[in-house]
mmCIF file of C-alpha atoms in Angstrom:
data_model
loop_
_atom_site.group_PDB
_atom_site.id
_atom_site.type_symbol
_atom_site.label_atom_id
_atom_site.label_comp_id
_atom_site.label_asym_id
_atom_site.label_seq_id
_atom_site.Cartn_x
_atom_site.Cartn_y
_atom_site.Cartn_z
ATOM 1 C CA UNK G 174 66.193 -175.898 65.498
ATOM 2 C CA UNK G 175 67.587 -172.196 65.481
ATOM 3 C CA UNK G 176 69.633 -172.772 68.034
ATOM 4 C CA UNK G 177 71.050 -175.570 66.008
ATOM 5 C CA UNK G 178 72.076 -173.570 63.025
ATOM 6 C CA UNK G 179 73.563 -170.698 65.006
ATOM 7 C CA UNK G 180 75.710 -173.130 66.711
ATOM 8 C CA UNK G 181 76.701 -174.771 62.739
ATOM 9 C CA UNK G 182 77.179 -171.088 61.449
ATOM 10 C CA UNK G 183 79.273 -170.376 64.775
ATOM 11 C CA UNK G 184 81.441 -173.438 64.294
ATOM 12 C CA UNK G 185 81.923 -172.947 60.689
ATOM 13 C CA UNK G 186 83.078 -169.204 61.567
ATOM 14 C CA UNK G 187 85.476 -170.092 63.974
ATOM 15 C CA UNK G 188 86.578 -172.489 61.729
ATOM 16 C CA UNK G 189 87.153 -169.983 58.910
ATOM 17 C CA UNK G 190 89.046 -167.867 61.451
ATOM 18 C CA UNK G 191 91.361 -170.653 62.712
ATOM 19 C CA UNK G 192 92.053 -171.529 58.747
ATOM 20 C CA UNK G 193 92.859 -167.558 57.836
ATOM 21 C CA UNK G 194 95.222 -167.385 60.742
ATOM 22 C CA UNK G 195 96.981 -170.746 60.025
ATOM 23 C CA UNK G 196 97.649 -168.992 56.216
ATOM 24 C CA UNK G 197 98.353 -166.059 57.463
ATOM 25 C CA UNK G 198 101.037 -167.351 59.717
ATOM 26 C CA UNK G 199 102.185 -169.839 56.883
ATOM 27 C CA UNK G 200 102.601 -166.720 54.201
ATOM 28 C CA UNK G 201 104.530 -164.491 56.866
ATOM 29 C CA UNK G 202 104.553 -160.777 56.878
ATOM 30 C CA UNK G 203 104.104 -159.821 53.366
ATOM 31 C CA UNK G 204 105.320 -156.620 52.292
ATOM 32 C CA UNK G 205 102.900 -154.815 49.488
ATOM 33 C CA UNK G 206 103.949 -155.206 45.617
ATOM 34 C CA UNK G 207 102.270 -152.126 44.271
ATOM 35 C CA UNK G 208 102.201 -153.706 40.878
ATOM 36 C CA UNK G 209 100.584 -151.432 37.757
ATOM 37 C CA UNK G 210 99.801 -153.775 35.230
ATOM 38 C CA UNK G 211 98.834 -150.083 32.925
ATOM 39 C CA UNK G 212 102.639 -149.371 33.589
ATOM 40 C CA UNK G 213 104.076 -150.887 30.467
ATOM 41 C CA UNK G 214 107.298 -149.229 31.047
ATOM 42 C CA UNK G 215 107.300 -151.313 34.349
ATOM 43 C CA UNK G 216 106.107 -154.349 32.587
ATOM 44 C CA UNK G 217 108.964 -154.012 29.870
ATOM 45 C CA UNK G 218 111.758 -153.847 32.487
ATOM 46 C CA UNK G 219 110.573 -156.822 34.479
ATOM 47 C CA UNK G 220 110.277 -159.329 31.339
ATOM 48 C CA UNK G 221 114.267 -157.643 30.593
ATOM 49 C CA UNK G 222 115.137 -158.335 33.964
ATOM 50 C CA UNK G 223 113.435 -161.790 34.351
ATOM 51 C CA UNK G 224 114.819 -163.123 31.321
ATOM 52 C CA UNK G 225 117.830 -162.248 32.381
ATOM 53 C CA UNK G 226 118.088 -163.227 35.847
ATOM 54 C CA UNK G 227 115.167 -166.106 35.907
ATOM 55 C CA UNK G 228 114.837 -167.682 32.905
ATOM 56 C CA UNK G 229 118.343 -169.434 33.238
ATOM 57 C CA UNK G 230 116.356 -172.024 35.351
ATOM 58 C CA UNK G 231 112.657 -170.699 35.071
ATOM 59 C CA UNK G 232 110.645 -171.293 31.808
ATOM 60 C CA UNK G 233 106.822 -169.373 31.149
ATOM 61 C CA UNK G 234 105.789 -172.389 29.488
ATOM 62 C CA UNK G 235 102.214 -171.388 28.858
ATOM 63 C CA UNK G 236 102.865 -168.184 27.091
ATOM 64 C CA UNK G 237 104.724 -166.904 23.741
ATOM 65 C CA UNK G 238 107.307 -164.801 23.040
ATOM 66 C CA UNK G 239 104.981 -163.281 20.387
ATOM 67 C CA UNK G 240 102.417 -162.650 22.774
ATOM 68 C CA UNK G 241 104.451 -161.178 25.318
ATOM 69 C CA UNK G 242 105.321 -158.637 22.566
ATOM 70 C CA UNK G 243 102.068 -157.947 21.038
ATOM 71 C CA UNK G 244 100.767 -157.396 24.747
ATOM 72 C CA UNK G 245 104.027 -154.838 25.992
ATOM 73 C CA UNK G 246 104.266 -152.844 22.735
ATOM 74 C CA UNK G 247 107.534 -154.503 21.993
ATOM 75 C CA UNK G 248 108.619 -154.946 17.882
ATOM 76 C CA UNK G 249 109.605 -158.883 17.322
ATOM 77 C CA UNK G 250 113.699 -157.278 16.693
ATOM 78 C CA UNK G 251 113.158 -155.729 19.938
ATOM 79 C CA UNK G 252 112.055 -158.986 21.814
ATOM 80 C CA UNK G 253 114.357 -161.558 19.814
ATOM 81 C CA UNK G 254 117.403 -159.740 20.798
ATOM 82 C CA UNK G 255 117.008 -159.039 24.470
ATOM 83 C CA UNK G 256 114.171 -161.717 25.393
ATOM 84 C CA UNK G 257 115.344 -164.640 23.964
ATOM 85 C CA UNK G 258 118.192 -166.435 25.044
ATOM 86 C CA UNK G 259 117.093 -169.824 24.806
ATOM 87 C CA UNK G 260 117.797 -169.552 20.699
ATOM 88 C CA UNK G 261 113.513 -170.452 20.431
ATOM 89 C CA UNK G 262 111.226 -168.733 17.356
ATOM 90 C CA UNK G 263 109.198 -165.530 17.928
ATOM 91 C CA UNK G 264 106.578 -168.104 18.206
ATOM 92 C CA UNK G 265 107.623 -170.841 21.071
ATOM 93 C CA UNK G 266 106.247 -170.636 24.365
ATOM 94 C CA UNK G 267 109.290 -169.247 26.749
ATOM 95 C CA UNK G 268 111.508 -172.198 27.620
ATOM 96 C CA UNK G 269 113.843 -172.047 30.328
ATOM 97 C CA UNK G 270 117.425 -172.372 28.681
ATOM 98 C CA UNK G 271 119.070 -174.746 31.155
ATOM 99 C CA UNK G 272 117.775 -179.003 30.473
ATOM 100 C CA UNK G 273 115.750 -180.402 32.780
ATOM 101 C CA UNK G 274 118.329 -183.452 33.652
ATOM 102 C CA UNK G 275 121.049 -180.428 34.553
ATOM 103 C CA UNK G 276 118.661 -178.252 36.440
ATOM 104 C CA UNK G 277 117.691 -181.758 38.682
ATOM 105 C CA UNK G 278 121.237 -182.347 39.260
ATOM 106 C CA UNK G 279 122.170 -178.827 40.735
ATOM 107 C CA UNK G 280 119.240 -178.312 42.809
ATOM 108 C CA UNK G 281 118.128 -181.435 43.329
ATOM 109 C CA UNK G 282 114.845 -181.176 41.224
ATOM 110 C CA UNK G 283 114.152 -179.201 38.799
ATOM 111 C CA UNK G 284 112.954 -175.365 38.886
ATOM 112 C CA UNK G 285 109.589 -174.733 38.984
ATOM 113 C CA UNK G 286 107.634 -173.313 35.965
ATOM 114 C CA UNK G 287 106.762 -169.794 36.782
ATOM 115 C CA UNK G 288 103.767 -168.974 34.598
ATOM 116 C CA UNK G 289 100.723 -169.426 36.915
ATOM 117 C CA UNK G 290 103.258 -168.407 40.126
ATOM 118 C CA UNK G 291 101.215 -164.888 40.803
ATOM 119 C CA UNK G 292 97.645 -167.067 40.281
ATOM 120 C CA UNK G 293 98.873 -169.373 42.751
ATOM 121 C CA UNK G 294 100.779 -167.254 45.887
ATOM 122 C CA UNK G 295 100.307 -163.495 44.644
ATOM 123 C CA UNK G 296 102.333 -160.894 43.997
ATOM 124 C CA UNK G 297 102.693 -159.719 46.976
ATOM 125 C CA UNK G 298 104.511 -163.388 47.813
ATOM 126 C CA UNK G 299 106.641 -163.340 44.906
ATOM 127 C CA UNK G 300 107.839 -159.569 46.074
ATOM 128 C CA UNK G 301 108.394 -160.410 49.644
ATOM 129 C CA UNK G 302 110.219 -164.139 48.871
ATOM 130 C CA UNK G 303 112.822 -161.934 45.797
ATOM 131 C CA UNK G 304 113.512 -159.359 48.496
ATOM 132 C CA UNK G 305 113.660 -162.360 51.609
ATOM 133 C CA UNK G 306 116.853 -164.181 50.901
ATOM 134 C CA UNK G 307 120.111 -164.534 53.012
ATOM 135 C CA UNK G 308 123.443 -165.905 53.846
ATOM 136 C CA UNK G 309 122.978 -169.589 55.270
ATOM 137 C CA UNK G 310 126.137 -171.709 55.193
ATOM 138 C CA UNK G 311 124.260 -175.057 56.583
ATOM 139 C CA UNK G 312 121.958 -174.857 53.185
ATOM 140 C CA UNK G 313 123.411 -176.902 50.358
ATOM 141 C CA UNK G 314 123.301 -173.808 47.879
ATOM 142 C CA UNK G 315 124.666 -171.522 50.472
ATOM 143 C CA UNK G 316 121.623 -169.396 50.612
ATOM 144 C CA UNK G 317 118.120 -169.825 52.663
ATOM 145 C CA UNK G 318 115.024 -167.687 52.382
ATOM 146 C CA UNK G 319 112.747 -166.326 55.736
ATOM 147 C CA UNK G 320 109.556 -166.437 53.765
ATOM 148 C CA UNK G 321 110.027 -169.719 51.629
ATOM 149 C CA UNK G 322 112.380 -171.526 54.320
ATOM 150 C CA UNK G 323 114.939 -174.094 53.324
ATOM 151 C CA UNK G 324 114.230 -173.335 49.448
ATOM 152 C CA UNK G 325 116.268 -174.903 47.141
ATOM 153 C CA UNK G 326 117.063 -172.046 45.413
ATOM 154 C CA UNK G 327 119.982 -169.270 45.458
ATOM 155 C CA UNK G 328 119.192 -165.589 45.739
ATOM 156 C CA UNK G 329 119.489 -164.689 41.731
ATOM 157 C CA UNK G 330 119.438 -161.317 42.535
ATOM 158 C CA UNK G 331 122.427 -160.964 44.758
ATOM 159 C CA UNK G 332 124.377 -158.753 42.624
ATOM 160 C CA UNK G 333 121.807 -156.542 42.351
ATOM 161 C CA UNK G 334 120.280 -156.005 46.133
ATOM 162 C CA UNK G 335 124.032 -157.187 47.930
ATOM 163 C CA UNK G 336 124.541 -159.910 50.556
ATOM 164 C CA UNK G 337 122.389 -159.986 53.352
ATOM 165 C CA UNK G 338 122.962 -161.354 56.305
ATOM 166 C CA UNK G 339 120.472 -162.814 59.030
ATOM 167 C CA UNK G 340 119.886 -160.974 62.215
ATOM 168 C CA UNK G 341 118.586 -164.021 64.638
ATOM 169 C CA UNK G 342 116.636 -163.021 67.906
ATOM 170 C CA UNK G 343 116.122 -164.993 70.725
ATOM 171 C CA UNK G 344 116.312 -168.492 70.248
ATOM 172 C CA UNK G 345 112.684 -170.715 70.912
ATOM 173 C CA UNK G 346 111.857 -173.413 72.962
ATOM 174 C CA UNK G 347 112.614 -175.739 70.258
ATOM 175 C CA UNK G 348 116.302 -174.436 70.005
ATOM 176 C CA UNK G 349 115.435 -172.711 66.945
ATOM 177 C CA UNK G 350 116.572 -168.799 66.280
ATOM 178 C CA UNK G 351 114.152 -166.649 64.024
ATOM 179 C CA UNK G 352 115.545 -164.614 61.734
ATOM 180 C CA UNK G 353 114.132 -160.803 62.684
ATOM 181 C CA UNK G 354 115.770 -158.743 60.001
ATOM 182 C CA UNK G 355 119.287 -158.226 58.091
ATOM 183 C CA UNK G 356 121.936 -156.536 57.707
ATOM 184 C CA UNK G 357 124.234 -155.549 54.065
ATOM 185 C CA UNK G 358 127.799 -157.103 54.114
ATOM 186 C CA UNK G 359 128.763 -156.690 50.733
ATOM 187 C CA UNK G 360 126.775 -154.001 48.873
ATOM 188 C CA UNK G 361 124.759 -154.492 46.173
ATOM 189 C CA UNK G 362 125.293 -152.713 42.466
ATOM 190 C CA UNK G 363 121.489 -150.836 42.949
ATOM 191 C CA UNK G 364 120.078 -148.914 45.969
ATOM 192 C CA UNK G 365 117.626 -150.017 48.683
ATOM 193 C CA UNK G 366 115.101 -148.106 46.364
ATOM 194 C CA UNK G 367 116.461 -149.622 42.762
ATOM 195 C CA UNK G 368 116.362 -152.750 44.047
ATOM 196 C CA UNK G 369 112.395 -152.498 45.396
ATOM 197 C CA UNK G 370 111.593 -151.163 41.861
ATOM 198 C CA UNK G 371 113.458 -153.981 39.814
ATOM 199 C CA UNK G 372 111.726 -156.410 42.577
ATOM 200 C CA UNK G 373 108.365 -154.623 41.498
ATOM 201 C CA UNK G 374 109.114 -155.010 37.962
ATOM 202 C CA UNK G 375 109.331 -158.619 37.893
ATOM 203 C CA UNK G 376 106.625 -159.036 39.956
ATOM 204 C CA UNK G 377 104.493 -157.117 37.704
ATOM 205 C CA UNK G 378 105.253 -158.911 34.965
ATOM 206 C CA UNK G 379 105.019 -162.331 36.393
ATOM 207 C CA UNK G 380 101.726 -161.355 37.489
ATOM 208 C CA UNK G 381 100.532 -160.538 33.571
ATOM 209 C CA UNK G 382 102.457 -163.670 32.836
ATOM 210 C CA UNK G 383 99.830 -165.472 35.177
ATOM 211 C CA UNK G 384 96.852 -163.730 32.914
ATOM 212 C CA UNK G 385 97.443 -161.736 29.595
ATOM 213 C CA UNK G 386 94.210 -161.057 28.995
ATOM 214 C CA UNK G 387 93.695 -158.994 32.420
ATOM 215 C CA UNK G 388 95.739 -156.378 30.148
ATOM 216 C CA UNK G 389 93.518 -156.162 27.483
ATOM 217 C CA UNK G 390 90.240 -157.014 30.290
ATOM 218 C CA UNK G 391 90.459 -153.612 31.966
ATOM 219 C CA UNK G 392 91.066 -151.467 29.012
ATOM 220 C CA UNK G 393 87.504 -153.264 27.591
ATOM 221 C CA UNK G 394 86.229 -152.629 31.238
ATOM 222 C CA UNK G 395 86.115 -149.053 30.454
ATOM 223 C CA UNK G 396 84.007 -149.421 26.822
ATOM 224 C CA UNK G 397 81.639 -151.617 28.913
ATOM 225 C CA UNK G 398 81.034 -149.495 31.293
ATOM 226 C CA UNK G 399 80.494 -146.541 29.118
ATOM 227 C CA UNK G 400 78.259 -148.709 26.977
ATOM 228 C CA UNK G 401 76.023 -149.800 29.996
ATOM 229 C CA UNK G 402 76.057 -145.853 31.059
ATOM 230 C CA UNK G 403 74.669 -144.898 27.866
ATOM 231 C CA UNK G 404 72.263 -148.047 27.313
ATOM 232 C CA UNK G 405 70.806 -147.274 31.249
ATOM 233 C CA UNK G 406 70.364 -142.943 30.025
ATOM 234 C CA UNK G 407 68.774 -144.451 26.426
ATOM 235 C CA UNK G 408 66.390 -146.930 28.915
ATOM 236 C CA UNK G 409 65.382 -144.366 31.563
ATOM 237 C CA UNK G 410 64.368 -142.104 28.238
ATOM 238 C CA UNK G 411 62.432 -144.712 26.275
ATOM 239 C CA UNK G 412 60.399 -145.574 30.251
ATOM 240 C CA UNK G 413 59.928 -141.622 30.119
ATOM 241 C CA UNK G 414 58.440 -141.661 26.687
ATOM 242 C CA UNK G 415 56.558 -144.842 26.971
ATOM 243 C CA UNK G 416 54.348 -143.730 30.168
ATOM 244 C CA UNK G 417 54.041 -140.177 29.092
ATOM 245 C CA UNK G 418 51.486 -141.829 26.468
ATOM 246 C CA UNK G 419 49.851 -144.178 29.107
ATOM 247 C CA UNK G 420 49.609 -141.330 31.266
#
């Protein structure tokens, strides 16, 4: 009967370890965000940045542009005139600008809502796929991705990080040449190092996008544990007190 069970928890391990390496092998080599959802400065840049570069096609359609101020310290002037472009009210939920029907018949379906994008792959996906895209003349959009391969999507960021080309390796047993790196041919308006940090930025604020309330949720964290600090001193006293009379 033991036997039995070790064998079961055995197969179920290997099993595990098969399914982490298939992921792991599906997700690529993911470089590391380093989001700071406490760095509102970073925050505030990334909704500036994907507003103006994402929400063309994009929309956030489960959160507000009121919220999104109250939560980054931004005044509703301050978020009406350099948040929203899609002509919506301080309170409508972020709306990509670009109709559905038009989106569908330049990509071929529509974009993707973003909101829950960081819930679902992570940031450290959505950093690795913005910083992953390159030249690819056989795609119908001109531009192909190593992380998210044959997306239908162009490289919105192009201006900003430059063209990059593909640097192919050997080519596989199924005639197939991997992509192993890349190289600049027309330089970007930012640096290797702007570009990570506007990357960054977006990600970071997709990633409070995917859960508001994990802003406010750690700065409660610290009152709660303060407040079971003080509760365990005030219950380690009363035990004191309470068998110095039994005693």
């Amino acid at each position: 009967m033991i036997k039995t069970i070790l064998s079961r928890v055995a197969l179920l391990a290997a099993g595990f370890v098969l399914s982490c390496a298939a992921l792991a092998n599906e997700s690529g080599n993911l470089q590391q965000a380093g989001v700071d959802l406490n760095d509102k400065a970073s925050l505030q840049h990334g909704a500036a940045l994907f507003m103006n570069y994402c929400s063309g096609c994009h929309s956030l359609k489960y959160v507000r542009y009121a919220r999104i101020g109250e939560d980054l310290g931004l005044t509703e002037d301050q978020v009406m005139q350099n948040l929203n472009f899609s002509g919506g009210k301080i309170g409508d939920h972020v709306l990509s600008a670009m109709p559905p029907e038009l989106a569908k018949a330049a990509f071929g379906k529509a974009p993707p809502d973003l909101s829950l994008i960081a819930r679902v792959r992570g940031s450290d996906w959505i950093y690795t796929y913005l910083k992953s895209f390159y030249v690819d003349e056989s795609r119908p959009v001109g531009w192909n991705n190593t992380l998210f391969p044959n997306a239908s999507m162009p490289n919105p960021l192009w201006e900003l990080q430059g063209i990059q080309q593909p640097v192919y390796g050997k080519k596989t047993e199924a005639g197939e040449l991997p992509v192993e790196g890349f190289t600049i041919s027309q330089a970007g308006t930012q640096t290797p190092a702007q570009f990570d940090r506007t990357v960054r930025d977006i990600t970071a604020f997709l990633e409070y996008v995917g859960e508001p309330v994990a802003l406010k949720r750690q700065s409660v964290g610290v009152w709660v544990l303060l407040f079971l600090v003080f509760f365990s001193l005030m219950a380690w006293l009363l035990k004191q007190e309470y068998w110095r009379d039994v005693h």
